[in-house]
Short mmCIF file of C-alpha atoms in Angstrom, two decimals:
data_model
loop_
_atom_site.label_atom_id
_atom_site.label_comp_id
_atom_site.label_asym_id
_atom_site.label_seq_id
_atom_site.Cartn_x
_atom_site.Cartn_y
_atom_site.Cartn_z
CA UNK Q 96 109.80 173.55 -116.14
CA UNK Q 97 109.03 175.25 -113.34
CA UNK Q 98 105.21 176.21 -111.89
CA UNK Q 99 105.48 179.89 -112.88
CA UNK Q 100 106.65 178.76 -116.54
CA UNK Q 101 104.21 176.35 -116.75
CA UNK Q 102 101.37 179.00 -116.48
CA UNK Q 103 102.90 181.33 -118.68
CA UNK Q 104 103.03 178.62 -121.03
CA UNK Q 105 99.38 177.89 -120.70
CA UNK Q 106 98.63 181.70 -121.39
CA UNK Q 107 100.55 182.32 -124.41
CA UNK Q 108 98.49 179.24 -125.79
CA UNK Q 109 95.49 180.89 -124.68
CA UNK Q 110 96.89 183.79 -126.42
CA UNK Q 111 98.31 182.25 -129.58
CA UNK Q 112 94.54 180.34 -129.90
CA UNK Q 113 92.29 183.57 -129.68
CA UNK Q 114 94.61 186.09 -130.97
CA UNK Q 115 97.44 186.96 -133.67
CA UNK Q 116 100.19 187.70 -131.45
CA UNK Q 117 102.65 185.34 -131.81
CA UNK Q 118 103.73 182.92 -129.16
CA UNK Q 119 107.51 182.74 -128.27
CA UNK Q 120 109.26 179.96 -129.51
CA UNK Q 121 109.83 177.65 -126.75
CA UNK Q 122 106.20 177.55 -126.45
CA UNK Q 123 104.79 173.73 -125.78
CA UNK Q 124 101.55 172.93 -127.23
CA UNK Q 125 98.96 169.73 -127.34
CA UNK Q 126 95.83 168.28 -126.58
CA UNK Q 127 96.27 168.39 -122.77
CA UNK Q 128 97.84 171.75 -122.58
CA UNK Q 129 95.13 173.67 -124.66
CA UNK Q 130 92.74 172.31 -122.56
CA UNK Q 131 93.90 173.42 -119.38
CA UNK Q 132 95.30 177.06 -121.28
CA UNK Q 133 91.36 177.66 -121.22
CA UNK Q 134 91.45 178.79 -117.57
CA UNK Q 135 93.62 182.15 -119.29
CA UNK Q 136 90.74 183.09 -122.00
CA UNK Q 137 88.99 185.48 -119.89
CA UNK Q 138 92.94 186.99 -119.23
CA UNK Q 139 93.67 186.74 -122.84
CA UNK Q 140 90.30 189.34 -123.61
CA UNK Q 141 91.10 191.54 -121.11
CA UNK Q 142 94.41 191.63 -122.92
CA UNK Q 143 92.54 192.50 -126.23
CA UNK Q 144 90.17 194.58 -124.35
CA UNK Q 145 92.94 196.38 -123.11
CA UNK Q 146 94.68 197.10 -126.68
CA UNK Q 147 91.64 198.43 -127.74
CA UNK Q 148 90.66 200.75 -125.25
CA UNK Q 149 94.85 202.34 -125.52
CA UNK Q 150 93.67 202.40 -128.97
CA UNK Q 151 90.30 204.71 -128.26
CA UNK Q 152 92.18 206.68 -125.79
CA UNK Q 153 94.90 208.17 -127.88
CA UNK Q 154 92.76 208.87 -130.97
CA UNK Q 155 90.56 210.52 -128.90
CA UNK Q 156 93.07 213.45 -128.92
CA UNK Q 157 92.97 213.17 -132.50
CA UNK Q 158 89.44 212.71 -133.53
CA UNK Q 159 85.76 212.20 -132.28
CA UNK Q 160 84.78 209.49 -130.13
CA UNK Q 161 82.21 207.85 -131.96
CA UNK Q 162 85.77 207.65 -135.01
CA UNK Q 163 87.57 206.38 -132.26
CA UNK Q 164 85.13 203.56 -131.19
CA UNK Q 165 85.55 202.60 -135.07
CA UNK Q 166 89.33 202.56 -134.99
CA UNK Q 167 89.00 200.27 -131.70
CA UNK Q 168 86.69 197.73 -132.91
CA UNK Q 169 89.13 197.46 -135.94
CA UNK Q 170 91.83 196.99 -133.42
CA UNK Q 171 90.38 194.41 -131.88
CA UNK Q 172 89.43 192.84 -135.08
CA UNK Q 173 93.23 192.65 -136.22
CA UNK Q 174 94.08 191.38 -133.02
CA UNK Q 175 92.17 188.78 -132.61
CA UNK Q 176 91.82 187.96 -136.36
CA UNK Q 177 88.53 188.28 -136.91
CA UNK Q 178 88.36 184.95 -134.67
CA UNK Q 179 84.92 185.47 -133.08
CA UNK Q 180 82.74 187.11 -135.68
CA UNK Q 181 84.09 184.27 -138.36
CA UNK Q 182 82.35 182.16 -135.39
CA UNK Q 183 79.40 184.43 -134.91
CA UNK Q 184 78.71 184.02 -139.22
CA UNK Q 185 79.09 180.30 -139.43
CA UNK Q 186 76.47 180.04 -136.33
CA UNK Q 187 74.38 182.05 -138.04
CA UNK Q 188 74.31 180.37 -141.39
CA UNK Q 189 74.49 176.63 -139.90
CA UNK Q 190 71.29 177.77 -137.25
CA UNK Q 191 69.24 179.71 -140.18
CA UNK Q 192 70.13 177.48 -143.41
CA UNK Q 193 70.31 173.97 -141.42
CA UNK Q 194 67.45 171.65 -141.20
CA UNK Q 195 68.83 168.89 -139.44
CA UNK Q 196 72.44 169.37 -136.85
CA UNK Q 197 74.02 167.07 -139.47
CA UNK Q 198 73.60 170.07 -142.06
CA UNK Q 199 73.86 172.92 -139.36
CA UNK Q 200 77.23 171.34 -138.65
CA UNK Q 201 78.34 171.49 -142.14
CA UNK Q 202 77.07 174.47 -143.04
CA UNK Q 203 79.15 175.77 -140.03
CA UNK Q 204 82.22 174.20 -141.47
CA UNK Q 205 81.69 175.78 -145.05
CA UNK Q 206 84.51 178.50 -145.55
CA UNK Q 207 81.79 180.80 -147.18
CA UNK Q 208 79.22 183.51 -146.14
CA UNK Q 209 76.30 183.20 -146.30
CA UNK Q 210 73.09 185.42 -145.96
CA UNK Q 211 72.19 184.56 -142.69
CA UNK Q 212 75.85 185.23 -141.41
CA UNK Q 213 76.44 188.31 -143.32
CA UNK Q 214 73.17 189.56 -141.76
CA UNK Q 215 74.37 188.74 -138.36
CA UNK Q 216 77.56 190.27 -139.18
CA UNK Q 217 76.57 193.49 -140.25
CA UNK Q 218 73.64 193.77 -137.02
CA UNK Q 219 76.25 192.87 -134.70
CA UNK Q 220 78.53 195.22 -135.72
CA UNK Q 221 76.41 198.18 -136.11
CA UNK Q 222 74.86 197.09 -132.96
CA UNK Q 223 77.99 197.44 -131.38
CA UNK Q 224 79.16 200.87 -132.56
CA UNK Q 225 76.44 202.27 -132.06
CA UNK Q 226 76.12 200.95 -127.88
CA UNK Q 227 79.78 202.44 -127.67
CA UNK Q 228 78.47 205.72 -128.92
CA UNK Q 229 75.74 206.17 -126.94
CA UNK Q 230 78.33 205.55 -123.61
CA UNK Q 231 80.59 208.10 -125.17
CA UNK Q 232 77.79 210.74 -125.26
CA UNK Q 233 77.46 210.45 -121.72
CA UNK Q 234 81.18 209.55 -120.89
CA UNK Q 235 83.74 209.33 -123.30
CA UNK Q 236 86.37 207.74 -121.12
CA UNK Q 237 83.15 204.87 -120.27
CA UNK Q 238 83.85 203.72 -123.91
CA UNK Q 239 87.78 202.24 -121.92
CA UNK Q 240 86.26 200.53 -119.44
CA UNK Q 241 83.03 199.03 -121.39
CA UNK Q 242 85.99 197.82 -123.87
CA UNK Q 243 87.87 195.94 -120.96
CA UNK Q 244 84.79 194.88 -119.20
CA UNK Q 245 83.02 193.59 -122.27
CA UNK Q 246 86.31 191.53 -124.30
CA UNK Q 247 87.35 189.95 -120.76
CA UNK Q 248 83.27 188.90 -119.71
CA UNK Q 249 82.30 188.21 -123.14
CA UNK Q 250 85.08 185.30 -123.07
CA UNK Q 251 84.60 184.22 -119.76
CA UNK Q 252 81.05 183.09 -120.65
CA UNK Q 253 82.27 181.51 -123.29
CA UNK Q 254 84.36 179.07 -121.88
CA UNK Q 255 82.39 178.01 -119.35
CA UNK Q 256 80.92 176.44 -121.80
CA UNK Q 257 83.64 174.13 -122.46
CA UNK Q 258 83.13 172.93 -118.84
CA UNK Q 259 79.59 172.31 -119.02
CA UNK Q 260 78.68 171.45 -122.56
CA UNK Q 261 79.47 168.56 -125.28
CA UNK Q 262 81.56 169.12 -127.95
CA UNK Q 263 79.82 167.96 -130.95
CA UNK Q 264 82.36 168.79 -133.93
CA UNK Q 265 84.36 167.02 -135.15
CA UNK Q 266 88.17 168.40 -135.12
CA UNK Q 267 89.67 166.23 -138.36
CA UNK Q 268 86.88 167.78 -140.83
CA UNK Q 269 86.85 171.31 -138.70
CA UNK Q 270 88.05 174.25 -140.94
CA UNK Q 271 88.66 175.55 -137.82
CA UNK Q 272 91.31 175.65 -135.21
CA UNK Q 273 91.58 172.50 -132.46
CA UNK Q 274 89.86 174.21 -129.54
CA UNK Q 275 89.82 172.66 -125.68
CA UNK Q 276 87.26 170.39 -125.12
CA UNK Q 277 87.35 169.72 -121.84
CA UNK Q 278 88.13 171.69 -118.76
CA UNK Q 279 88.52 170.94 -115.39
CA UNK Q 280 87.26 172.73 -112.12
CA UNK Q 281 90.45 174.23 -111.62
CA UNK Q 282 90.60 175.75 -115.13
CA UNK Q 283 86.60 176.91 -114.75
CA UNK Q 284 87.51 178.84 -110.80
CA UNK Q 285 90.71 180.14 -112.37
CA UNK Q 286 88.47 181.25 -115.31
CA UNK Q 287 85.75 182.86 -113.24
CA UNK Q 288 88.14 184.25 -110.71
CA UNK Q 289 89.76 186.42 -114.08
CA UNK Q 290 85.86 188.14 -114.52
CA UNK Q 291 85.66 188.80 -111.17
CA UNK Q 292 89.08 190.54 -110.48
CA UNK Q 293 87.57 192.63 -113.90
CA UNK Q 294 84.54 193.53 -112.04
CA UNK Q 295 86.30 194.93 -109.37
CA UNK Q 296 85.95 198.05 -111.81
CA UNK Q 297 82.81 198.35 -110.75
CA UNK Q 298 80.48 199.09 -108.03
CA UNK Q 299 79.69 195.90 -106.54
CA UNK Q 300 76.16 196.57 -106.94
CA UNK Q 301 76.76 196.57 -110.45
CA UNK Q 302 78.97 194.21 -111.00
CA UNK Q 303 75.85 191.81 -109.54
CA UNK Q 304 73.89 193.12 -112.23
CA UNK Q 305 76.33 192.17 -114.77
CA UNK Q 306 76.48 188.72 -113.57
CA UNK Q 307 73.15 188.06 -113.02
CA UNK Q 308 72.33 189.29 -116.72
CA UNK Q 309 75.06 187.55 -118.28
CA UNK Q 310 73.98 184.33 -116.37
CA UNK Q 311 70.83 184.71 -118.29
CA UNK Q 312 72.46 185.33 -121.49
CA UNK Q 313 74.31 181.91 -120.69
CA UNK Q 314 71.59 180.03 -120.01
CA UNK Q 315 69.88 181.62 -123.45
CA UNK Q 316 73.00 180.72 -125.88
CA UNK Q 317 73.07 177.01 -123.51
CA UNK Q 318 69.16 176.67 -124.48
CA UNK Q 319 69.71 177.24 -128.25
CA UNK Q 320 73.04 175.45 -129.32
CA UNK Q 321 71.73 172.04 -126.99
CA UNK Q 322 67.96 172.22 -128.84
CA UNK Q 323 69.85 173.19 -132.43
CA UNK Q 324 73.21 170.80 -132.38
CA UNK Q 325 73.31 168.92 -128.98
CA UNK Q 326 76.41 170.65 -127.85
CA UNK Q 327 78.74 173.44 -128.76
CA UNK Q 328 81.69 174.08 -131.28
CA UNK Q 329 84.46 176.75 -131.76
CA UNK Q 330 81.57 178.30 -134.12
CA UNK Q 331 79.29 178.91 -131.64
CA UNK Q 332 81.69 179.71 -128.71
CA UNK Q 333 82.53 183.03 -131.15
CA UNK Q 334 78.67 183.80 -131.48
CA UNK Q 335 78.15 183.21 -127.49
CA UNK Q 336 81.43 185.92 -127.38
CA UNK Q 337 79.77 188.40 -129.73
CA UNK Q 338 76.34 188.11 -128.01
CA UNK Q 339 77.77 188.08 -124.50
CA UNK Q 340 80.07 191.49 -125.62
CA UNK Q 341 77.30 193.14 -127.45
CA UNK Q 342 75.32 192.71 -123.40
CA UNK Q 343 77.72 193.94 -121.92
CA UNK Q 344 77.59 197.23 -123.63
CA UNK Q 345 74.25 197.53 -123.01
CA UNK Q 346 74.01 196.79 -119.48
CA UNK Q 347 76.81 199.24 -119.00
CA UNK Q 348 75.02 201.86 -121.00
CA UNK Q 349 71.86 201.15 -119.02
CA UNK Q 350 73.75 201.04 -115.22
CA UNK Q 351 75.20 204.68 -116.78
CA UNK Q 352 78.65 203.31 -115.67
CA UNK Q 353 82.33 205.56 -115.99
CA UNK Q 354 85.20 205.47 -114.55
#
């Protein structure tokens, strides 16, 4: 297999783990692989980001853009399966109905909703919508590029996690998918290099906004998940996504940014 193959191999893993496109056939996955395919999940949500927003643009010929927004985050939702608000739920309800990280843990693990997730659910959500709407008042083609900047970012921080933080789940009694727990320097530059290059939409001034407030937002999820569990699972790299997302929206609404 040759060097080029070998990357497009990693990023149709990356692509088969956080989304439900399906991966072509010759596809080779394991342990090692999906670690390194972690360097292509920033990639993989400017991919969704960019479904989305193709999704916005057209109906906006049809109908209004706060309709539109709707139809995207539904999009995105298909696409990805629902993958990171499942994540941002189970956080929710292992944090809030947990007393000790043995029984956050398992809590996170339990297929069902609970209040505390269902309440985070429906915030985030709403939350969202309603950021998009307020760029679309001021620029309805701002709604495209929040949609790319904020799927691609959101997963970048994410990630990075992987590189810095313990995994503390354990994969055998996970309802979840195996996830990558490890990742190497090269994986993290390749990573960061992806949010970058997505920046470049941006005026470099704010594009250093971005990353200085999404630093912060990193170092907030990094504070909570180490005091509450010691480490990180799949669970709380979708909440970190949704939280990470949600800031993006409104630093772009605040910066005032279009295309």
């Amino acid at each position: 297999m040759s060097q080029w193959q070998k990357q497009l191999n990693l990023f149709f893993i990356a692509m088969g783990f956080f989304t439900r496109i399906p991966m072509p056939k010759w596809i080779e996955v394991d342990a090692d692989k999906l670690n390194k395919a972690s360097r292509y999940f920033g990639l993989v949500g400017l991919l969704v980001g960019a479904i989305s927003a193709l999704v916005y643009t057209v109906m906006l010929h049809w109908v209004s853009p706060s309709i539109a927004i709707v139809l995207a985050m539904i999009t995105s939702v298909l696409v990805t399966g629902g993958f990171h608000e499942d994540g941002l739920a189970d956080t929710a309800d292992g944090l809030g109905g947990g007393w000790t990280v043995e029984a956050k843990l398992n809590i996170m693990k339990d297929s069902r909703l609970g209040s505390y997730g269902a309440l985070a659910l429906v915030l985030t959500l709403i939350l969202k919508w309603q950021l998009l709407t307020e760029l679309a008042l001021f620029d309805p083609s701002s709604v495209s590029l929040a949609l790319l900047l904020g799927h691609c970012l959101s997963r970048v921080v994410a990630a990075s996690f992987i590189f810095s933080e313990e995994y503390v789940s354990d994969t055998d009694t996970s309802k979840s998918k195996p996830l990558a727990q490890q990742q190497g320097l090269n994986e993290l530059s390749i990573l960061l290099a992806t949010g970058v290059l997505a920046l470049l939409l941006v005026s470099m001034m704010q594009a250093i906004v971005l990353i200085a407030a999404l630093v912060i937002v990193r170092y907030g999820f990094v504070r909570l998940f180490r005091k509450q569990i010691g480490g990180y699972t799949g669970d709380t790299l979708g909440a970190a996504q949704q939280g990470s997302e949600l800031a993006c929206y409104l630093l772009l609404l605040i910066l005032g940014v279009s295309w």
